[in-house]
JSON list of C-alpha atoms in Angstrom, two decimals:
[
{"chain": "A", "resi": 1, "resn": "UNK", "atom": "CA", "xyz": [0.00, 0.00, 0.00]},
{"chain": "A", "resi": 2, "resn": "UNK", "atom": "CA", "xyz": [1.30, 3.45, -0.82]},
{"chain": "A", "resi": 3, "resn": "UNK", "atom": "CA", "xyz": [0.82, 6.51, 1.39]},
{"chain": "A", "resi": 4, "resn": "UNK", "atom": "CA", "xyz": [-2.62, 7.14, -0.11]},
{"chain": "A", "resi": 5, "resn": "UNK", "atom": "CA", "xyz": [-3.75, 3.57, 0.62]},
{"chain": "A", "resi": 6, "resn": "UNK", "atom": "CA", "xyz": [-3.56, 2.43, -3.01]},
{"chain": "A", "resi": 7, "resn": "UNK", "atom": "CA", "xyz": [-2.24, -1.01, -3.79]},
{"chain": "A", "resi": 8, "resn": "UNK", "atom": "CA", "xyz": [0.99, -0.81, -5.73]},
{"chain": "A", "resi": 9, "resn": "UNK", "atom": "CA", "xyz": [3.95, -2.93, -6.79]},
{"chain": "A", "resi": 10, "resn": "UNK", "atom": "CA", "xyz": [7.25, -1.47, -5.61]},
{"chain": "A", "resi": 11, "resn": "UNK", "atom": "CA", "xyz": [9.42, -3.40, -8.02]},
{"chain": "A", "resi": 12, "resn": "UNK", "atom": "CA", "xyz": [9.39, -6.17, -10.57]},
{"chain": "A", "resi": 13, "resn": "UNK", "atom": "CA", "xyz": [11.85, -8.11, -12.66]},
{"chain": "A", "resi": 14, "resn": "UNK", "atom": "CA", "xyz": [9.47, -8.42, -15.61]},
{"chain": "A", "resi": 15, "resn": "UNK", "atom": "CA", "xyz": [6.49, -6.43, -16.95]},
{"chain": "A", "resi": 16, "resn": "UNK", "atom": "CA", "xyz": [4.37, -9.58, -16.56]},
{"chain": "A", "resi": 17, "resn": "UNK", "atom": "CA", "xyz": [4.70, -9.27, -12.78]},
{"chain": "A", "resi": 18, "resn": "UNK", "atom": "CA", "xyz": [3.26, -5.76, -12.88]},
{"chain": "A", "resi": 19, "resn": "UNK", "atom": "CA", "xyz": [0.40, -6.96, -15.12]},
{"chain": "A", "resi": 20, "resn": "UNK", "atom": "CA", "xyz": [-0.35, -9.88, -12.80]},
{"chain": "A", "resi": 21, "resn": "UNK", "atom": "CA", "xyz": [-0.29, -7.61, -9.77]},
{"chain": "A", "resi": 22, "resn": "UNK", "atom": "CA", "xyz": [-2.40, -4.92, -11.42]},
{"chain": "A", "resi": 23, "resn": "UNK", "atom": "CA", "xyz": [-5.07, -7.46, -12.30]},
{"chain": "A", "resi": 24, "resn": "UNK", "atom": "CA", "xyz": [-5.20, -8.55, -8.64]},
{"chain": "A", "resi": 25, "resn": "UNK", "atom": "CA", "xyz": [-5.51, -4.93, -7.48]},
{"chain": "A", "resi": 26, "resn": "UNK", "atom": "CA", "xyz": [-8.20, -4.17, -10.05]},
{"chain": "A", "resi": 27, "resn": "UNK", "atom": "CA", "xyz": [-10.19, -7.33, -9.23]},
{"chain": "A", "resi": 28, "resn": "UNK", "atom": "CA", "xyz": [-9.58, -7.18, -5.47]},
{"chain": "A", "resi": 29, "resn": "UNK", "atom": "CA", "xyz": [-8.57, -10.84, -5.37]},
{"chain": "A", "resi": 30, "resn": "UNK", "atom": "CA", "xyz": [-5.61, -13.10, -5.98]},
{"chain": "A", "resi": 31, "resn": "UNK", "atom": "CA", "xyz": [-2.79, -14.97, -4.27]},
{"chain": "A", "resi": 32, "resn": "UNK", "atom": "CA", "xyz": [-0.65, -11.97, -3.40]},
{"chain": "A", "resi": 33, "resn": "UNK", "atom": "CA", "xyz": [-3.54, -10.08, -1.83]},
{"chain": "A", "resi": 34, "resn": "UNK", "atom": "CA", "xyz": [-4.42, -13.25, 0.10]},
{"chain": "A", "resi": 35, "resn": "UNK", "atom": "CA", "xyz": [-0.81, -13.67, 1.32]},
{"chain": "A", "resi": 36, "resn": "UNK", "atom": "CA", "xyz": [-0.87, -10.06, 2.51]},
{"chain": "A", "resi": 37, "resn": "UNK", "atom": "CA", "xyz": [-4.31, -10.31, 4.15]},
{"chain": "A", "resi": 38, "resn": "UNK", "atom": "CA", "xyz": [-3.78, -13.69, 5.84]},
{"chain": "A", "resi": 39, "resn": "UNK", "atom": "CA", "xyz": [-0.05, -13.18, 6.53]},
{"chain": "A", "resi": 40, "resn": "UNK", "atom": "CA", "xyz": [0.48, -16.72, 5.21]},
{"chain": "A", "resi": 41, "resn": "UNK", "atom": "CA", "xyz": [2.46, -17.98, 2.23]},
{"chain": "A", "resi": 42, "resn": "UNK", "atom": "CA", "xyz": [0.22, -18.91, -0.70]},
{"chain": "A", "resi": 43, "resn": "UNK", "atom": "CA", "xyz": [1.20, -21.52, -3.30]},
{"chain": "A", "resi": 44, "resn": "UNK", "atom": "CA", "xyz": [-0.77, -21.84, -6.54]},
{"chain": "A", "resi": 45, "resn": "UNK", "atom": "CA", "xyz": [0.02, -24.82, -8.77]},
{"chain": "A", "resi": 46, "resn": "UNK", "atom": "CA", "xyz": [-2.49, -24.10, -11.55]},
{"chain": "A", "resi": 47, "resn": "UNK", "atom": "CA", "xyz": [-3.43, -20.40, -11.48]},
{"chain": "A", "resi": 48, "resn": "UNK", "atom": "CA", "xyz": [-5.81, -20.61, -14.42]},
{"chain": "A", "resi": 49, "resn": "UNK", "atom": "CA", "xyz": [-7.96, -23.23, -12.69]},
{"chain": "A", "resi": 50, "resn": "UNK", "atom": "CA", "xyz": [-7.71, -22.08, -9.06]},
{"chain": "A", "resi": 51, "resn": "UNK", "atom": "CA", "xyz": [-11.24, -21.60, -7.71]},
{"chain": "A", "resi": 52, "resn": "UNK", "atom": "CA", "xyz": [-10.15, -19.45, -4.73]},
{"chain": "A", "resi": 53, "resn": "UNK", "atom": "CA", "xyz": [-10.03, -16.39, -7.02]},
{"chain": "A", "resi": 54, "resn": "UNK", "atom": "CA", "xyz": [-12.17, -17.09, -10.10]},
{"chain": "A", "resi": 55, "resn": "UNK", "atom": "CA", "xyz": [-11.85, -13.64, -11.71]},
{"chain": "A", "resi": 56, "resn": "UNK", "atom": "CA", "xyz": [-8.09, -13.57, -11.19]},
{"chain": "A", "resi": 57, "resn": "UNK", "atom": "CA", "xyz": [-7.78, -17.15, -12.50]},
{"chain": "A", "resi": 58, "resn": "UNK", "atom": "CA", "xyz": [-9.18, -15.94, -15.81]},
{"chain": "A", "resi": 59, "resn": "UNK", "atom": "CA", "xyz": [-6.73, -13.06, -15.86]},
{"chain": "A", "resi": 60, "resn": "UNK", "atom": "CA", "xyz": [-3.86, -15.46, -15.02]},
{"chain": "A", "resi": 61, "resn": "UNK", "atom": "CA", "xyz": [-4.81, -17.62, -18.02]},
{"chain": "A", "resi": 62, "resn": "UNK", "atom": "CA", "xyz": [-4.79, -14.55, -20.28]},
{"chain": "A", "resi": 63, "resn": "UNK", "atom": "CA", "xyz": [-1.37, -13.52, -18.94]},
{"chain": "A", "resi": 64, "resn": "UNK", "atom": "CA", "xyz": [0.01, -17.07, -19.21]},
{"chain": "A", "resi": 65, "resn": "UNK", "atom": "CA", "xyz": [0.70, -17.28, -15.47]},
{"chain": "A", "resi": 66, "resn": "UNK", "atom": "CA", "xyz": [0.47, -20.93, -14.45]},
{"chain": "A", "resi": 67, "resn": "UNK", "atom": "CA", "xyz": [2.08, -20.99, -11.00]},
{"chain": "A", "resi": 68, "resn": "UNK", "atom": "CA", "xyz": [2.44, -18.45, -8.23]},
{"chain": "A", "resi": 69, "resn": "UNK", "atom": "CA", "xyz": [4.02, -18.37, -4.83]},
{"chain": "A", "resi": 70, "resn": "UNK", "atom": "CA", "xyz": [3.55, -15.35, -2.59]},
{"chain": "A", "resi": 71, "resn": "UNK", "atom": "CA", "xyz": [4.99, -14.77, 0.88]},
{"chain": "A", "resi": 72, "resn": "UNK", "atom": "CA", "xyz": [3.95, -11.92, 3.19]},
{"chain": "A", "resi": 73, "resn": "UNK", "atom": "CA", "xyz": [6.44, -9.21, 4.15]},
{"chain": "A", "resi": 74, "resn": "UNK", "atom": "CA", "xyz": [6.03, -9.17, 7.93]},
{"chain": "A", "resi": 75, "resn": "UNK", "atom": "CA", "xyz": [8.04, -7.21, 10.47]},
{"chain": "A", "resi": 76, "resn": "UNK", "atom": "CA", "xyz": [6.72, -7.20, 14.02]},
{"chain": "A", "resi": 77, "resn": "UNK", "atom": "CA", "xyz": [3.00, -6.46, 13.98]},
{"chain": "A", "resi": 78, "resn": "UNK", "atom": "CA", "xyz": [3.07, -5.01, 10.43]},
{"chain": "A", "resi": 79, "resn": "UNK", "atom": "CA", "xyz": [2.56, -6.71, 7.10]},
{"chain": "A", "resi": 80, "resn": "UNK", "atom": "CA", "xyz": [3.97, -4.45, 4.36]},
{"chain": "A", "resi": 81, "resn": "UNK", "atom": "CA", "xyz": [2.66, -6.49, 1.46]},
{"chain": "A", "resi": 82, "resn": "UNK", "atom": "CA", "xyz": [3.81, -9.65, -0.27]},
{"chain": "A", "resi": 83, "resn": "UNK", "atom": "CA", "xyz": [6.75, -10.87, -2.31]},
{"chain": "A", "resi": 84, "resn": "UNK", "atom": "CA", "xyz": [5.84, -13.18, -5.15]},
{"chain": "A", "resi": 85, "resn": "UNK", "atom": "CA", "xyz": [7.10, -15.28, -8.00]},
{"chain": "A", "resi": 86, "resn": "UNK", "atom": "CA", "xyz": [5.11, -15.99, -11.16]},
{"chain": "A", "resi": 87, "resn": "UNK", "atom": "CA", "xyz": [5.85, -18.85, -13.56]},
{"chain": "A", "resi": 88, "resn": "UNK", "atom": "CA", "xyz": [4.51, -19.91, -16.95]},
{"chain": "A", "resi": 89, "resn": "UNK", "atom": "CA", "xyz": [5.09, -23.54, -15.87]},
{"chain": "A", "resi": 90, "resn": "UNK", "atom": "CA", "xyz": [2.53, -25.39, -13.78]},
{"chain": "A", "resi": 91, "resn": "UNK", "atom": "CA", "xyz": [3.50, -26.84, -10.38]},
{"chain": "A", "resi": 92, "resn": "UNK", "atom": "CA", "xyz": [6.65, -24.69, -10.33]},
{"chain": "A", "resi": 93, "resn": "UNK", "atom": "CA", "xyz": [6.65, -24.06, -6.57]},
{"chain": "A", "resi": 94, "resn": "UNK", "atom": "CA", "xyz": [6.49, -26.28, -3.49]},
{"chain": "A", "resi": 95, "resn": "UNK", "atom": "CA", "xyz": [7.13, -26.15, 0.28]},
{"chain": "A", "resi": 96, "resn": "UNK", "atom": "CA", "xyz": [10.91, -25.98, -0.27]},
{"chain": "A", "resi": 97, "resn": "UNK", "atom": "CA", "xyz": [10.40, -22.92, -2.46]},
{"chain": "A", "resi": 98, "resn": "UNK", "atom": "CA", "xyz": [8.10, -21.50, 0.21]},
{"chain": "A", "resi": 99, "resn": "UNK", "atom": "CA", "xyz": [10.77, -21.87, 2.91]},
{"chain": "A", "resi": 100, "resn": "UNK", "atom": "CA", "xyz": [13.35, -20.06, 0.77]},
{"chain": "A", "resi": 101, "resn": "UNK", "atom": "CA", "xyz": [10.95, -17.28, -0.23]},
{"chain": "A", "resi": 102, "resn": "UNK", "atom": "CA", "xyz": [9.84, -16.78, 3.39]},
{"chain": "A", "resi": 103, "resn": "UNK", "atom": "CA", "xyz": [13.50, -16.27, 4.45]},
{"chain": "A", "resi": 104, "resn": "UNK", "atom": "CA", "xyz": [13.99, -13.74, 1.66]},
{"chain": "A", "resi": 105, "resn": "UNK", "atom": "CA", "xyz": [10.69, -12.01, 2.53]},
{"chain": "A", "resi": 106, "resn": "UNK", "atom": "CA", "xyz": [11.71, -11.75, 6.21]},
{"chain": "A", "resi": 107, "resn": "UNK", "atom": "CA", "xyz": [14.95, -9.97, 5.22]},
{"chain": "A", "resi": 108, "resn": "UNK", "atom": "CA", "xyz": [13.11, -7.73, 2.77]},
{"chain": "A", "resi": 109, "resn": "UNK", "atom": "CA", "xyz": [10.56, -6.81, 5.45]},
{"chain": "A", "resi": 110, "resn": "UNK", "atom": "CA", "xyz": [13.37, -5.72, 7.79]},
{"chain": "A", "resi": 111, "resn": "UNK", "atom": "CA", "xyz": [14.76, -3.51, 5.02]},
{"chain": "A", "resi": 112, "resn": "UNK", "atom": "CA", "xyz": [11.32, -2.04, 4.23]},
{"chain": "A", "resi": 113, "resn": "UNK", "atom": "CA", "xyz": [10.65, -1.36, 7.90]},
{"chain": "A", "resi": 114, "resn": "UNK", "atom": "CA", "xyz": [13.97, 0.45, 8.28]},
{"chain": "A", "resi": 115, "resn": "UNK", "atom": "CA", "xyz": [13.43, 2.48, 5.12]},
{"chain": "A", "resi": 116, "resn": "UNK", "atom": "CA", "xyz": [9.92, 3.49, 6.14]},
{"chain": "A", "resi": 117, "resn": "UNK", "atom": "CA", "xyz": [11.01, 4.21, 9.71]},
{"chain": "A", "resi": 118, "resn": "UNK", "atom": "CA", "xyz": [13.68, 6.64, 8.51]},
{"chain": "A", "resi": 119, "resn": "UNK", "atom": "CA", "xyz": [11.75, 8.14, 5.56]},
{"chain": "A", "resi": 120, "resn": "UNK", "atom": "CA", "xyz": [8.54, 9.02, 7.42]},
{"chain": "A", "resi": 121, "resn": "UNK", "atom": "CA", "xyz": [10.17, 11.31, 10.01]},
{"chain": "A", "resi": 122, "resn": "UNK", "atom": "CA", "xyz": [12.34, 12.83, 7.26]},
{"chain": "A", "resi": 123, "resn": "UNK", "atom": "CA", "xyz": [9.28, 13.66, 5.11]},
{"chain": "A", "resi": 124, "resn": "UNK", "atom": "CA", "xyz": [7.47, 14.97, 8.19]},
{"chain": "A", "resi": 125, "resn": "UNK", "atom": "CA", "xyz": [10.49, 17.07, 9.19]},
{"chain": "A", "resi": 126, "resn": "UNK", "atom": "CA", "xyz": [10.86, 18.49, 5.67]},
{"chain": "A", "resi": 127, "resn": "UNK", "atom": "CA", "xyz": [7.16, 19.38, 5.61]},
{"chain": "A", "resi": 128, "resn": "UNK", "atom": "CA", "xyz": [7.35, 20.95, 9.06]},
{"chain": "A", "resi": 129, "resn": "UNK", "atom": "CA", "xyz": [10.41, 23.02, 8.17]},
{"chain": "A", "resi": 130, "resn": "UNK", "atom": "CA", "xyz": [8.72, 24.19, 4.97]},
{"chain": "A", "resi": 131, "resn": "UNK", "atom": "CA", "xyz": [5.54, 25.12, 6.85]},
{"chain": "A", "resi": 132, "resn": "UNK", "atom": "CA", "xyz": [7.47, 26.99, 9.54]},
{"chain": "A", "resi": 133, "resn": "UNK", "atom": "CA", "xyz": [9.52, 28.85, 6.92]},
{"chain": "A", "resi": 134, "resn": "UNK", "atom": "CA", "xyz": [6.35, 29.79, 5.05]},
{"chain": "A", "resi": 135, "resn": "UNK", "atom": "CA", "xyz": [4.66, 30.94, 8.23]},
{"chain": "A", "resi": 136, "resn": "UNK", "atom": "CA", "xyz": [7.73, 32.99, 9.17]},
{"chain": "A", "resi": 137, "resn": "UNK", "atom": "CA", "xyz": [7.90, 34.56, 5.70]},
{"chain": "A", "resi": 138, "resn": "UNK", "atom": "CA", "xyz": [4.20, 35.45, 5.77]},
{"chain": "A", "resi": 139, "resn": "UNK", "atom": "CA", "xyz": [4.56, 36.92, 9.25]},
{"chain": "A", "resi": 140, "resn": "UNK", "atom": "CA", "xyz": [7.53, 39.07, 8.22]},
{"chain": "A", "resi": 141, "resn": "UNK", "atom": "CA", "xyz": [5.73, 40.29, 5.08]},
{"chain": "A", "resi": 142, "resn": "UNK", "atom": "CA", "xyz": [2.74, 41.16, 7.24]},
{"chain": "A", "resi": 143, "resn": "UNK", "atom": "CA", "xyz": [5.05, 43.13, 9.57]},
{"chain": "A", "resi": 144, "resn": "UNK", "atom": "CA", "xyz": [6.61, 44.88, 6.59]},
{"chain": "A", "resi": 145, "resn": "UNK", "atom": "CA", "xyz": [3.19, 45.98, 5.33]},
{"chain": "A", "resi": 146, "resn": "UNK", "atom": "CA", "xyz": [2.18, 47.15, 8.79]},
{"chain": "A", "resi": 147, "resn": "UNK", "atom": "CA", "xyz": [5.37, 49.20, 9.17]},
{"chain": "A", "resi": 148, "resn": "UNK", "atom": "CA", "xyz": [5.50, 50.65, 5.65]},
{"chain": "A", "resi": 149, "resn": "UNK", "atom": "CA", "xyz": [1.81, 51.33, 5.15]},
{"chain": "A", "resi": 150, "resn": "UNK", "atom": "CA", "xyz": [0.58, 51.83, 8.69]},
{"chain": "A", "resi": 151, "resn": "UNK", "atom": "CA", "xyz": [-1.84, 48.91, 8.33]},
{"chain": "A", "resi": 152, "resn": "UNK", "atom": "CA", "xyz": [-3.33, 47.01, 11.22]},
{"chain": "A", "resi": 153, "resn": "UNK", "atom": "CA", "xyz": [-2.52, 43.33, 11.58]},
{"chain": "A", "resi": 154, "resn": "UNK", "atom": "CA", "xyz": [-5.86, 42.39, 10.03]},
{"chain": "A", "resi": 155, "resn": "UNK", "atom": "CA", "xyz": [-5.46, 44.85, 7.13]},
{"chain": "A", "resi": 156, "resn": "UNK", "atom": "CA", "xyz": [-1.97, 43.51, 6.37]},
{"chain": "A", "resi": 157, "resn": "UNK", "atom": "CA", "xyz": [-3.27, 39.93, 6.26]},
{"chain": "A", "resi": 158, "resn": "UNK", "atom": "CA", "xyz": [-6.13, 41.02, 4.00]},
{"chain": "A", "resi": 159, "resn": "UNK", "atom": "CA", "xyz": [-3.62, 42.78, 1.70]},
{"chain": "A", "resi": 160, "resn": "UNK", "atom": "CA", "xyz": [-1.49, 39.63, 1.50]},
{"chain": "A", "resi": 161, "resn": "UNK", "atom": "CA", "xyz": [-4.56, 37.57, 0.70]},
{"chain": "A", "resi": 162, "resn": "UNK", "atom": "CA", "xyz": [-5.60, 40.02, -2.03]},
{"chain": "A", "resi": 163, "resn": "UNK", "atom": "CA", "xyz": [-2.13, 39.95, -3.57]},
{"chain": "A", "resi": 164, "resn": "UNK", "atom": "CA", "xyz": [-2.16, 36.17, -3.45]},
{"chain": "A", "resi": 165, "resn": "UNK", "atom": "CA", "xyz": [-5.54, 36.00, -5.20]},
{"chain": "A", "resi": 166, "resn": "UNK", "atom": "CA", "xyz": [-4.64, 38.57, -7.84]},
{"chain": "A", "resi": 167, "resn": "UNK", "atom": "CA", "xyz": [-1.36, 36.90, -8.73]},
{"chain": "A", "resi": 168, "resn": "UNK", "atom": "CA", "xyz": [-2.68, 33.35, -8.29]},
{"chain": "A", "resi": 169, "resn": "UNK", "atom": "CA", "xyz": [0.35, 32.59, -6.13]},
{"chain": "A", "resi": 170, "resn": "UNK", "atom": "CA", "xyz": [0.54, 31.17, -2.65]},
{"chain": "A", "resi": 171, "resn": "UNK", "atom": "CA", "xyz": [0.76, 33.42, 0.38]},
{"chain": "A", "resi": 172, "resn": "UNK", "atom": "CA", "xyz": [4.30, 32.17, 0.93]},
{"chain": "A", "resi": 173, "resn": "UNK", "atom": "CA", "xyz": [5.31, 33.10, -2.64]},
{"chain": "A", "resi": 174, "resn": "UNK", "atom": "CA", "xyz": [3.75, 36.58, -2.42]},
{"chain": "A", "resi": 175, "resn": "UNK", "atom": "CA", "xyz": [5.38, 37.13, 0.97]},
{"chain": "A", "resi": 176, "resn": "UNK", "atom": "CA", "xyz": [8.77, 36.07, -0.38]},
{"chain": "A", "resi": 177, "resn": "UNK", "atom": "CA", "xyz": [8.36, 38.54, -3.27]},
{"chain": "A", "resi": 178, "resn": "UNK", "atom": "CA", "xyz": [7.52, 41.36, -0.86]},
{"chain": "A", "resi": 179, "resn": "UNK", "atom": "CA", "xyz": [10.48, 40.54, 1.34]},
{"chain": "A", "resi": 180, "resn": "UNK", "atom": "CA", "xyz": [12.75, 40.17, -1.68]},
{"chain": "A", "resi": 181, "resn": "UNK", "atom": "CA", "xyz": [11.74, 43.54, -3.13]},
{"chain": "A", "resi": 182, "resn": "UNK", "atom": "CA", "xyz": [9.85, 42.14, -6.12]},
{"chain": "A", "resi": 183, "resn": "UNK", "atom": "CA", "xyz": [6.45, 43.43, -4.96]},
{"chain": "A", "resi": 184, "resn": "UNK", "atom": "CA", "xyz": [7.41, 46.53, -3.03]},
{"chain": "A", "resi": 185, "resn": "UNK", "atom": "CA", "xyz": [6.24, 48.96, -5.71]},
{"chain": "A", "resi": 186, "resn": "UNK", "atom": "CA", "xyz": [2.84, 47.19, -5.86]},
{"chain": "A", "resi": 187, "resn": "UNK", "atom": "CA", "xyz": [2.64, 47.43, -2.09]},
{"chain": "A", "resi": 188, "resn": "UNK", "atom": "CA", "xyz": [3.28, 51.19, -2.19]},
{"chain": "A", "resi": 189, "resn": "UNK", "atom": "CA", "xyz": [0.47, 51.83, -4.67]},
{"chain": "A", "resi": 190, "resn": "UNK", "atom": "CA", "xyz": [-2.23, 53.96, -3.14]},
{"chain": "A", "resi": 191, "resn": "UNK", "atom": "CA", "xyz": [-0.06, 55.44, -0.36]}
]
């Protein structure tokens, strides 16, 4: 799942994998979604005839996917998704394959957890810094208008909002222009 809650494939070794995954996401059924939902490895020997997911079985036949094995990516209480292998050969996977894929999936889940654990605070921090900088810029532009034009706090905010609407730019962009000198002559109009 991506940040918006949409199902997505993070990587694939072949376009067929993306097609197989997309058909599962579109249909809302299939072995990879089941592995993710149940947190259990799923082995499919004959994908085109598997009655657990009839709509996806039809899609698998069209894509020439005969066998599938999918292992959940679990780290602690979280399941990040599923790692899978598709094959055009029937009966391509067994319990030995499952054991190997589960070991690989466990390592991949650790990596995903670490990436997400470090990326989320970074994105949050970047957003927070940007918001604080914007707020500071808007506040300084408001102070500039108050000092230069003798406006009240409310009038200065209204002026910034008007400039933002007229120029179709954000308050932060208009404020930066005022502070950078790009809008000072517009600000002095009418004084």
